[in-house]
Amino acid sequence: MGLKKAFKKLPASFYRLDALEVARALPGRILVTDRDGIRTSGRIVEVEAYTGVNDRAAHSFGGRRTPRTEVMYAAGGVAYVYLCYGIHHLFNVVTGPEDNPQAVLIRGIEPLEGITDMLLRTGKTKADSTLTRGPGNVSRALGLHTADTRTALDGDRMFIMDDGFRYADQLLGVSPRIGVDYAGEDAQLPYRFYIKGNPYVSGKPR
DNA sequence: GAGTAGATCCTCT
DNA sequence: GAGGATCTACTCA
């Protein structure tokens, strides 16, 4: 691998912060997976925060604890991947201290390394903006599935880097989350953070 | 370009 | 046994 200096892997302590703080800090960072010698990475451009027991949209709302959601109660810094609609794998970062079940859903990245492998995994023939737009596509392109739940995010197989790049403050958009209408009033909470105008952000451009 | 239906399977009641 | 933190293709205009 190349120069290490400019690329700083985010430490486990970063993920112990609240989901909202982590979510605000993630756009612009680089998500990397290294599986079977295949390295793929992309710059995060869209995330959503799920703030735990008080958040109707979160799997852990009301302190619900099941075999599936158990990993959300771990200390921040591990992956939570689960299957949605029987088709899509959704990749989350568990955040907050132990027994505070929060998470951040990664919804969109801008591909950087391993684009050829992403095409193979997704079965696409050209690298257009649909390659890694939307949480289902992100997981597919990075080769993530439910078995990757509990993988440490400060290890070698999966991590997030800070390469010093920063989006301008005015490019960071905030909006309600997507697909959580069932959550009542909580569906309106401004917990989605995205880069305005970026083609890898799901939903309508603004 | 906008709206809608169908895919598909694991998890919890 | 129901339903879900979604995506794509197809229709109609």
GROMACS .gro file of C-alpha atoms in nm, chain A residues 1-144:
model
  144
    1MET     CA    1   0.000   0.000   0.000
    2GLY     CA    2   0.113   0.352  -0.060
    3LEU     CA    3   0.170   0.651   0.162
    4LYS     CA    4   0.028   0.605   0.504
    5LYS     CA    5   0.081   0.953   0.640
    6ALA     CA    6  -0.195   1.136   0.459
    7PHE     CA    7  -0.455   0.867   0.530
    8LYS     CA    8  -0.566   0.840   0.887
    9LYS     CA    9  -0.783   0.544   0.990
   10LEU     CA   10  -1.060   0.657   1.222
   11PRO     CA   11  -0.999   0.509   1.570
   12ALA     CA   12  -1.248   0.301   1.770
   13SER     CA   13  -1.299   0.597   2.002
   14PHE     CA   14  -1.456   0.798   1.718
   15TYR     CA   15  -1.746   0.553   1.699
   16ARG     CA   16  -1.828   0.589   2.069
   17LEU     CA   17  -1.974   0.932   1.995
   18ASP     CA   18  -2.348   0.976   1.946
   19ALA     CA   19  -2.493   0.869   1.612
   20LEU     CA   20  -2.570   1.228   1.515
   21GLU     CA   21  -2.212   1.340   1.571
   22VAL     CA   22  -2.075   1.045   1.377
   23ALA     CA   23  -2.328   1.099   1.097
   24ARG     CA   24  -2.232   1.465   1.062
   25ALA     CA   25  -1.863   1.378   1.051
   26LEU     CA   26  -1.880   1.094   0.798
   27PRO     CA   27  -1.958   1.269   0.466
   28GLY     CA   28  -1.623   1.319   0.295
   29ARG     CA   29  -1.450   1.029   0.474
   30ILE     CA   30  -1.348   0.717   0.280
   31LEU     CA   31  -1.505   0.376   0.347
   32VAL     CA   32  -1.271   0.087   0.268
   33THR     CA   33  -1.334  -0.288   0.254
   34ASP     CA   34  -1.058  -0.543   0.196
   35ARG     CA   35  -1.200  -0.886   0.130
   36ASP     CA   36  -1.016  -1.186  -0.015
   37GLY     CA   37  -0.741  -0.956  -0.134
   38ILE     CA   38  -0.986  -0.733  -0.316
   39ARG     CA   39  -0.982  -0.375  -0.198
   40THR     CA   40  -1.271  -0.145  -0.271
   41SER     CA   41  -1.331   0.203  -0.139
   42GLY     CA   42  -1.543   0.511  -0.184
   43ARG     CA   43  -1.599   0.855  -0.040
   44ILE     CA   44  -1.911   0.875   0.178
   45VAL     CA   45  -2.167   1.122   0.042
   46GLU     CA   46  -2.491   1.023   0.219
   47VAL     CA   47  -2.572   0.887   0.567
   48GLU     CA   48  -2.861   0.863   0.813
   49ALA     CA   49  -2.850   0.857   1.194
   50TYR     CA   50  -3.062   0.619   1.402
   51THR     CA   51  -3.040   0.744   1.756
   52GLY     CA   52  -3.157   0.443   1.954
   53VAL     CA   53  -3.424   0.377   2.214
   54ASN     CA   54  -3.602   0.711   2.163
   55ASP     CA   55  -3.608   0.684   1.783
   56ARG     CA   56  -3.915   0.510   1.639
   57ALA     CA   57  -3.733   0.449   1.313
   58ALA     CA   58  -3.449   0.260   1.480
   59HIS     CA   59  -3.453  -0.118   1.520
   60SER     CA   60  -3.359  -0.065   1.883
   61PHE     CA   61  -3.655   0.166   1.959
   62GLY     CA   62  -3.788   0.123   2.311
   63GLY     CA   63  -3.491  -0.090   2.409
   64ARG     CA   64  -3.598  -0.374   2.185
   65ARG     CA   65  -3.336  -0.641   2.193
   66THR     CA   66  -3.338  -0.943   1.963
   67PRO     CA   67  -3.070  -1.167   1.816
   68ARG     CA   68  -3.066  -0.942   1.510
   69THR     CA   69  -3.041  -0.610   1.692
   70GLU     CA   70  -2.813  -0.734   1.968
   71VAL     CA   71  -2.506  -0.596   1.790
   72MET     CA   72  -2.644  -0.241   1.818
   73TYR     CA   73  -2.597  -0.265   2.194
   74ALA     CA   74  -2.225  -0.322   2.156
   75ALA     CA   75  -1.984  -0.032   2.197
   76GLY     CA   76  -1.954   0.175   1.878
   77GLY     CA   77  -1.706   0.068   1.613
   78VAL     CA   78  -1.850  -0.250   1.462
   79ALA     CA   79  -2.057  -0.318   1.152
   80TYR     CA   80  -2.429  -0.399   1.153
   81VAL     CA   81  -2.542  -0.546   0.822
   82TYR     CA   82  -2.894  -0.676   0.776
   83LEU     CA   83  -3.123  -0.782   0.498
   84CYS     CA   84  -3.409  -0.556   0.396
   85TYR     CA   85  -3.703  -0.654   0.176
   86GLY     CA   86  -3.540  -0.991   0.129
   87ILE     CA   87  -3.307  -0.845  -0.132
   88HIS     CA   88  -3.094  -0.560  -0.009
   89HIS     CA   89  -2.817  -0.571   0.245
   90LEU     CA   90  -2.791  -0.248   0.443
   91PHE     CA   91  -2.462  -0.149   0.600
   92ASN     CA   92  -2.464   0.040   0.931
   93VAL     CA   93  -2.195   0.163   1.162
   94VAL     CA   94  -2.276   0.097   1.528
   95THR     CA   95  -2.206   0.409   1.735
   96GLY     CA   96  -2.228   0.530   2.094
   97PRO     CA   97  -2.111   0.368   2.416
   98GLU     CA   98  -2.199   0.012   2.512
   99ASP     CA   99  -2.572  -0.045   2.587
  100ASN     CA  100  -2.665   0.270   2.393
  101PRO     CA  101  -2.792   0.114   2.070
  102GLN     CA  102  -2.733   0.377   1.802
  103ALA     CA  103  -2.623   0.339   1.443
  104VAL     CA  104  -2.545   0.530   1.124
  105LEU     CA  105  -2.666   0.392   0.791
  106ILE     CA  106  -2.432   0.447   0.496
  107ARG     CA  107  -2.659   0.534   0.202
  108GLY     CA  108  -2.426   0.653  -0.070
  109ILE     CA  109  -2.056   0.660  -0.162
  110GLU     CA  110  -1.855   0.790  -0.453
  111PRO     CA  111  -1.639   0.500  -0.578
  112LEU     CA  112  -1.261   0.543  -0.564
  113GLU     CA  113  -1.072   0.210  -0.567
  114GLY     CA  114  -1.173  -0.128  -0.711
  115ILE     CA  115  -1.439  -0.003  -0.948
  116THR     CA  116  -1.381  -0.304  -1.173
  117ASP     CA  117  -1.454  -0.537  -0.884
  118MET     CA  118  -1.763  -0.337  -0.793
  119LEU     CA  119  -1.892  -0.389  -1.146
  120LEU     CA  120  -1.833  -0.763  -1.115
  121ARG     CA  121  -2.015  -0.780  -0.782
  122THR     CA  122  -2.312  -0.581  -0.902
  123GLY     CA  123  -2.331  -0.734  -1.248
  124LYS     CA  124  -2.323  -0.392  -1.409
  125THR     CA  125  -2.130  -0.319  -1.726
  126LYS     CA  126  -2.054   0.050  -1.685
  127ALA     CA  127  -1.967   0.263  -1.385
  128ASP     CA  128  -2.250   0.513  -1.382
  129SER     CA  129  -2.385   0.687  -1.074
  130THR     CA  130  -2.618   0.398  -0.989
  131LEU     CA  131  -2.319   0.180  -0.898
  132THR     CA  132  -2.304   0.293  -0.535
  133ARG     CA  133  -2.612   0.511  -0.492
  134GLY     CA  134  -2.854   0.392  -0.224
  135PRO     CA  135  -2.774   0.165   0.071
  136GLY     CA  136  -2.853  -0.161  -0.111
  137ASN     CA  137  -2.613  -0.077  -0.392
  138VAL     CA  138  -2.339   0.039  -0.156
  139SER     CA  139  -2.339  -0.297   0.023
  140ARG     CA  140  -2.344  -0.491  -0.300
  141ALA     CA  141  -2.056  -0.296  -0.452
  142LEU     CA  142  -1.845  -0.334  -0.138
  143GLY     CA  143  -1.925  -0.706  -0.111
  144LEU     CA  144  -2.096  -0.678   0.227
   0.00000   0.00000   0.00000
